[in-house]
Structures are given as C-alpha cells and as structure tokens.
Short mmCIF file of C-alpha atoms and ligand atoms in Angstrom, two decimals:
data_model
loop_
_atom_site.label_atom_id
_atom_site.label_comp_id
_atom_site.label_asym_id
_atom_site.label_seq_id
_atom_site.Cartn_x
_atom_site.Cartn_y
_atom_site.Cartn_z
CA MET A 1 21.42 -20.80 6.52
CA SER A 2 20.08 -20.67 9.97
CA LYS A 3 17.87 -17.85 11.41
CA ILE A 4 19.91 -16.66 13.05
CA SER A 5 22.90 -16.84 10.54
CA PHE A 6 20.63 -14.92 8.47
CA LEU A 7 20.02 -12.32 11.01
CA LYS A 8 23.28 -12.04 12.05
CA LEU A 9 24.72 -11.84 8.50
CA VAL A 10 21.43 -8.82 7.66
CA SER A 11 22.74 -7.10 11.11
CA SER A 12 27.01 -7.28 10.57
CA SER A 13 26.99 -6.47 6.78
CA THR A 14 23.72 -3.11 7.01
CA GLY A 15 25.96 -2.18 10.44
CA LEU A 16 28.94 -2.47 8.14
CA PHE A 17 27.83 0.12 5.52
CA ILE A 18 26.46 2.02 8.29
CA ILE A 19 29.65 2.57 9.25
CA LEU A 20 31.31 3.12 5.80
CA PHE A 21 28.81 5.51 5.40
CA LEU A 22 29.47 7.53 8.85
CA ILE A 23 33.05 7.24 7.78
CA LEU A 24 32.26 9.56 4.13
CA HIS A 25 30.37 12.09 6.29
CA VAL A 26 32.97 12.49 8.37
CA SER A 27 35.42 13.18 5.75
CA GLY A 28 32.25 15.29 4.17
CA ASN A 29 32.22 17.29 7.40
CA LEU A 30 36.16 17.94 7.49
CA LYS A 31 35.16 19.75 4.71
CA TYR A 32 34.10 22.95 7.21
CA PHE A 33 38.02 23.55 7.67
CA GLY A 34 38.70 24.47 3.83
CA GLY A 35 35.82 27.29 3.96
CA PRO A 36 32.16 27.87 2.64
CA ASP A 37 33.14 27.43 -0.71
CA SER A 38 34.77 24.20 -0.14
CA LEU A 39 31.38 22.70 2.02
CA ASP A 40 28.80 24.00 -0.55
CA ASN A 41 30.74 23.02 -3.45
CA TYR A 42 30.92 19.68 -1.24
CA ALA A 43 26.76 19.24 -1.01
CA LEU A 44 26.53 20.89 -4.30
CA PHE A 45 28.52 17.95 -6.04
CA LEU A 46 26.81 15.46 -3.94
CA ARG A 47 23.65 17.28 -5.28
CA ILE A 48 24.80 16.73 -9.57
CA PHE A 49 26.48 13.57 -8.75
CA GLY A 50 26.21 11.21 -11.98
CA LYS A 51 23.62 14.11 -13.44
CA GLU A 52 24.58 13.32 -17.17
CA ILE A 53 23.61 9.14 -16.79
CA LEU A 54 20.84 9.62 -13.75
CA GLY A 55 19.92 13.34 -13.70
CA GLU A 56 20.01 15.82 -10.95
CA TYR A 57 19.46 14.15 -7.79
CA THR A 58 18.39 10.63 -8.20
CA PHE A 59 22.18 9.20 -7.30
CA LEU A 60 21.79 10.88 -3.95
CA ASN A 61 17.95 9.61 -3.69
CA LEU A 62 18.64 6.62 -4.52
CA PHE A 63 21.73 6.44 -2.04
CA ARG A 64 18.78 8.01 0.86
CA ILE A 65 17.08 4.98 -0.38
CA VAL A 66 19.30 2.20 0.51
CA LEU A 67 20.63 4.50 3.43
CA VAL A 68 17.08 4.41 5.02
CA ILE A 69 16.29 0.25 3.75
CA ALA A 70 20.14 -0.47 5.65
CA PHE A 71 18.90 1.07 8.87
CA ILE A 72 15.67 -0.20 8.95
CA LEU A 73 17.11 -3.82 8.02
CA HIS A 74 19.68 -3.24 10.65
CA ILE A 75 16.71 -2.16 13.59
CA TRP A 76 14.58 -5.08 12.60
CA SER A 77 17.63 -8.14 12.91
CA THR A 78 19.89 -6.74 15.68
CA TYR A 79 15.93 -6.83 17.45
CA LEU A 80 15.18 -10.29 16.18
CA LEU A 81 18.85 -11.65 17.70
CA THR A 82 18.36 -10.19 20.89
CA ARG A 83 15.09 -11.69 21.27
CA TYR A 84 16.74 -14.97 20.23
CA ASN A 85 19.31 -14.38 22.17
CA ALA A 86 17.96 -14.09 25.84
CA LYS A 87 14.46 -16.63 25.03
CA ALA A 88 17.53 -19.76 23.79
CA SER A 89 19.53 -18.98 27.00
CA PRO A 90 16.73 -19.12 30.64
CA GLN A 91 19.14 -21.58 31.93
CA TYR A 92 21.69 -18.56 32.93
CA GLU A 93 19.35 -16.17 33.78
CA SER A 94 20.97 -16.29 37.38
CA SER A 95 24.50 -16.32 35.76
CA LEU A 96 27.31 -13.74 35.40
CA ALA A 97 26.93 -14.60 31.30
CA TYR A 98 23.06 -14.13 30.88
CA LYS A 99 23.04 -10.67 33.79
CA SER A 100 26.08 -9.71 31.39
CA THR A 101 24.17 -10.35 28.03
CA THR A 102 20.97 -8.78 29.50
CA PHE A 103 23.06 -5.71 30.30
CA SER A 104 24.55 -4.93 27.57
CA SER A 105 21.59 -5.62 25.20
CA LYS A 106 19.97 -2.91 27.34
CA TYR A 107 22.29 -1.01 27.06
CA MET A 108 22.32 -1.16 22.94
CA PHE A 109 19.02 -1.30 22.86
CA VAL A 110 18.52 2.35 24.87
CA LEU A 111 21.68 3.14 23.08
CA GLY A 112 20.21 3.06 19.60
CA ILE A 113 16.79 4.47 20.26
CA LEU A 114 19.14 7.46 21.62
CA ALA A 115 20.73 7.49 18.69
CA LEU A 116 17.66 7.14 16.01
CA SER A 117 16.08 10.42 18.07
CA PHE A 118 19.20 12.01 17.78
CA LEU A 119 18.78 10.89 13.46
CA VAL A 120 15.24 11.99 13.39
CA PHE A 121 16.27 15.32 15.05
CA HIS A 122 19.48 15.48 12.70
CA ILE A 123 17.55 15.50 9.48
CA LEU A 124 14.79 17.64 10.43
CA HIS A 125 17.57 20.20 11.15
CA PHE A 126 20.05 19.90 8.52
CA THR A 127 17.97 18.12 6.08
CA LEU A 128 14.77 19.59 5.93
CA GLY A 129 15.90 23.28 8.06
CA ILE A 130 12.74 22.85 9.86
CA ILE A 131 14.26 22.98 13.46
CA HIS A 132 16.80 25.82 13.28
CA PRO A 133 18.14 28.48 15.11
CA ASP A 134 17.36 31.00 12.45
CA GLY A 135 17.70 31.41 8.07
CA PHE A 136 18.15 27.83 7.31
CA GLU A 137 19.25 28.31 3.62
CA TYR A 138 19.56 25.17 1.24
CA LEU A 139 22.27 24.49 0.21
CA LYS A 140 24.32 27.36 2.28
CA VAL A 141 25.26 24.52 4.38
CA TYR A 142 28.76 26.20 5.42
CA ASN A 143 26.52 28.88 6.98
CA ASN A 144 23.54 26.58 8.30
CA VAL A 145 26.76 24.93 10.24
CA THR A 146 28.36 28.16 11.62
CA ILE A 147 25.01 28.97 13.26
CA SER A 148 23.76 26.08 14.40
CA PHE A 149 26.71 25.62 16.39
CA LYS A 150 27.21 29.04 17.61
CA ASN A 151 23.66 28.22 19.69
CA THR A 152 24.77 26.46 23.59
CA ILE A 153 20.96 23.87 22.65
CA TYR A 154 22.40 23.06 19.30
CA PHE A 155 26.07 22.40 20.36
CA LEU A 156 24.79 20.15 22.76
CA ILE A 157 22.35 18.18 21.20
CA TYR A 158 25.00 17.31 19.10
CA PHE A 159 28.04 16.79 21.41
CA ILE A 160 25.20 14.35 23.33
CA GLY A 161 24.51 12.60 19.88
CA VAL A 162 27.39 11.75 18.47
CA THR A 163 29.09 10.84 22.03
CA VAL A 164 25.23 8.34 21.77
CA VAL A 165 26.27 6.95 18.15
CA SER A 166 29.84 6.75 18.97
CA LEU A 167 29.45 4.67 21.46
CA HIS A 168 26.70 1.92 19.96
CA VAL A 169 29.40 2.23 17.06
CA SER A 170 32.36 0.79 19.54
CA HIS A 171 29.67 -1.82 21.24
CA GLY A 172 28.46 -2.47 17.61
CA ILE A 173 31.61 -3.39 16.01
CA TRP A 174 32.49 -5.21 19.57
CA SER A 175 29.43 -7.27 19.70
CA ALA A 176 29.20 -8.27 15.55
CA PHE A 177 33.08 -9.74 16.37
CA GLN A 178 31.91 -11.69 19.03
CA SER A 179 28.63 -12.83 17.53
CA LEU A 180 30.78 -13.87 14.25
CA GLY A 181 32.26 -16.69 16.60
CA PHE A 182 36.14 -15.20 16.43
CA ASN A 183 37.55 -17.15 19.28
CA TYR A 184 38.46 -14.79 23.12
CA LEU A 185 41.91 -13.32 22.10
CA PHE A 186 40.45 -11.91 19.28
CA VAL A 187 37.63 -9.94 20.63
CA LYS A 188 40.07 -8.62 22.97
CA HIS A 189 41.86 -6.68 19.92
CA ALA A 190 38.24 -6.50 18.32
CA ARG A 191 37.74 -4.65 21.32
CA ASN A 192 40.67 -2.38 21.20
CA PHE A 193 39.62 -1.95 17.97
CA ALA A 194 35.72 -0.60 17.97
CA LYS A 195 37.17 1.86 20.80
CA LEU A 196 39.80 3.32 18.73
CA PHE A 197 37.37 3.37 15.77
CA ALA A 198 34.88 4.60 17.80
CA MET A 199 37.66 7.70 19.41
CA PHE A 200 38.11 8.30 15.80
CA LEU A 201 34.54 8.95 14.64
CA TRP A 202 33.91 11.11 18.00
CA ILE A 203 36.74 13.45 17.19
CA GLY A 204 35.86 13.77 13.66
CA PHE A 205 32.12 14.12 14.05
CA LEU A 206 33.20 16.96 17.82
CA SER A 207 36.00 18.92 15.61
CA VAL A 208 33.14 21.22 13.38
CA PRO A 209 30.73 21.95 16.59
CA ILE A 210 33.78 22.47 19.32
CA PHE A 211 35.73 24.74 16.88
CA VAL A 212 32.42 27.07 16.40
CA TYR A 213 31.23 26.36 19.12
CA PHE A 214 34.45 27.95 21.40
CA PHE A 215 37.36 29.58 18.56
CA LYS A 216 34.98 31.19 15.42
C1 HEM B 1 28.75 16.74 14.90
C2 HEM B 1 28.56 16.14 13.29
C3 HEM B 1 27.82 16.27 12.09
C4 HEM B 1 27.77 17.32 11.75
C5 HEM B 1 28.25 18.48 11.45
C6 HEM B 1 26.47 16.77 10.91
C7 HEM B 1 26.27 17.54 9.29
C8 HEM B 1 25.58 17.67 8.98
C9 HEM B 1 25.24 18.01 7.18
C10 HEM B 1 25.32 19.82 6.47
C11 HEM B 1 23.67 17.32 6.12
C12 HEM B 1 23.11 17.75 5.77
C13 HEM B 1 23.95 18.19 3.86
C14 HEM B 1 23.66 17.69 2.79
O1 HEM B 1 22.17 18.83 2.91
O2 HEM B 1 24.42 18.21 1.86
C15 HEM B 1 24.23 16.14 7.04
C16 HEM B 1 22.85 15.33 6.84
C17 HEM B 1 22.91 13.60 7.02
N1 HEM B 1 23.18 13.03 8.45
FE1 HEM B 1 24.82 14.49 9.22
N2 HEM B 1 26.39 15.32 10.48
C18 HEM B 1 26.49 15.39 11.93
C19 HEM B 1 26.20 14.07 12.22
C20 HEM B 1 26.11 12.50 11.59
C21 HEM B 1 25.98 11.56 12.21
C22 HEM B 1 26.28 10.91 13.88
C23 HEM B 1 25.09 10.95 11.86
C24 HEM B 1 24.44 9.31 11.99
C25 HEM B 1 24.10 8.88 12.59
C26 HEM B 1 24.57 11.51 10.65
C27 HEM B 1 23.65 11.02 9.58
C28 HEM B 1 23.01 11.83 8.47
C29 HEM B 1 21.58 11.52 7.34
C30 HEM B 1 21.58 10.33 6.99
C31 HEM B 1 21.84 12.35 6.92
C32 HEM B 1 21.27 12.89 5.63
C33 HEM B 1 21.47 13.41 4.37
C34 HEM B 1 20.42 13.46 3.49
O3 HEM B 1 19.95 12.23 2.63
O4 HEM B 1 20.60 14.62 2.87
N3 HEM B 1 25.29 12.83 10.59
N4 HEM B 1 24.67 16.12 8.43
#
C-alpha cells in the first residue's frame, strides 16, 4: 500500500468514526426535550456503563482516549494529504483545477482550526465546567445547558461553532468520496448526500440552543 493510500485510509476511517460519534452525540442531546431526568440520567448512564465488568468511568474514559486518538490521526493524516496533493500537482499551478483544490484545502484547513477551537472551548465549558456563565454543577447537565443557552454570548458561540463543524463535515464527506476515487456522477450524489447529512446535524445540534434561547 502506498503512503498516500494509507493516509487516505486513516483520514477517511477516523473521519467516519468522528461522524458516528457526532450522530450518537446529537441523539443524546435530543434527550434535553425529555426533561431534566431524561438528560441527567443519560449522562449518568454514560459514566456507569459497563461498571460490572470494568468499573465506573472506565468505558467512558476508554472511549474518550479512542476519540482523542481519532482526532489526532484525522488532523495528522489530512494535513499530510493536503501537502502531498499540493506538491504532486505543481504543473497545474495556474490551472482552474489547482486553484479550486488549493481553495478547498485552505477552506477546510481554516474550518478545521475553527472546529478544533470550538471543541476545546466546548470541553472546557460542558465537560470540565471551567468556563461557564453561572454555577456549573457536575452531572446537572440539563441545568448547565439551560443556563448556558440563556446567555447570548454562549448561544452565539455555539451557533457559530456548530455551523463551522457542519460545514467541515459536509465538505469532508464529499472530499473523502472524491479522494477515494468515485466517478463524477457518484461524486455529484455524494455531494448532495454530504450536504443533506450536514444539514441534519446542524438542525439537530442547534435545536437545543435555539429552543432554550428563544422559547424557554
Ligand atoms: C449545541 C450543540 C452541543 C451541545 C448542547 C453539546 C452538549 C454537550 C454536553 C452537555 C457535554 C458533556 C456531557 C457530559 O458531561 O456527560 C458534551 C461533551 C462533548 N461534546 Fe458536545 N455538545 C454540542 C455540540 C458538539 C459538537 C458539534 C461536537 C464536536 C465537534 C461535540 C463534541 C463533544 C465532545 C468531544 C464531548 C466530550 C465528551 C466527554 O469526554 O465527556 N459537541 N457536549
């Protein structure tokens, strides 16, 4: 297997894993609409899952480690692929194809950096409670979420953050299909699928902040 094929495999499989996590995460968030018990019990469930075999928190911590590794590998492989692609096509430097490739990789790079910054903020906010508008309480997820999205600044940060993540996912799925070598017709369908999927993710994630900010 060539180095490029290996990097493509790492980048697309870790991307897929992160997308699966996002699907799980967005479904978990929708428990907000079931009320405080529904969401808080879900957070507790995540902590005690597998406790008979592994002890409390072990499964969650293992999952966290795998997720962090997936993020690191994803960033590393996509960064190297972008560099290879730019180096491999210097002869196209003045062509439209080259310009569109460099535009799309610069766009993905900027979106990726913004998505990562949002993720760091998000973990400091909801997981660790270090940044919070008022009175973060461990395992009182419903309350922490409600207080946060009543605050305009936090609402706006999440609105922008979720939009950036959705755009990154949309473009990422499409370019993964493209770099896996699917033909033009399929790529067109893949592009529509990626947009539709990212839109579901965007609506799903933003449903909670919008509900809290405007209707609660
Ligand atoms: C409005 C959108 C979102 C809300 C309301 C939300 C809510 C939360 C909450 C409450 C937690 C802490 C869970 C707990 O303590 O049990 C959490 C953790 C987390 N979220 Fe989100 N999230 C949102 C969007 C996102 C997005 C877009 C991403 C990915 C880029 C993301 C990635 C994570 C990660 C990695 C964790 C840490 C899991 C852990 O180790 O505890 N979240 N989120």
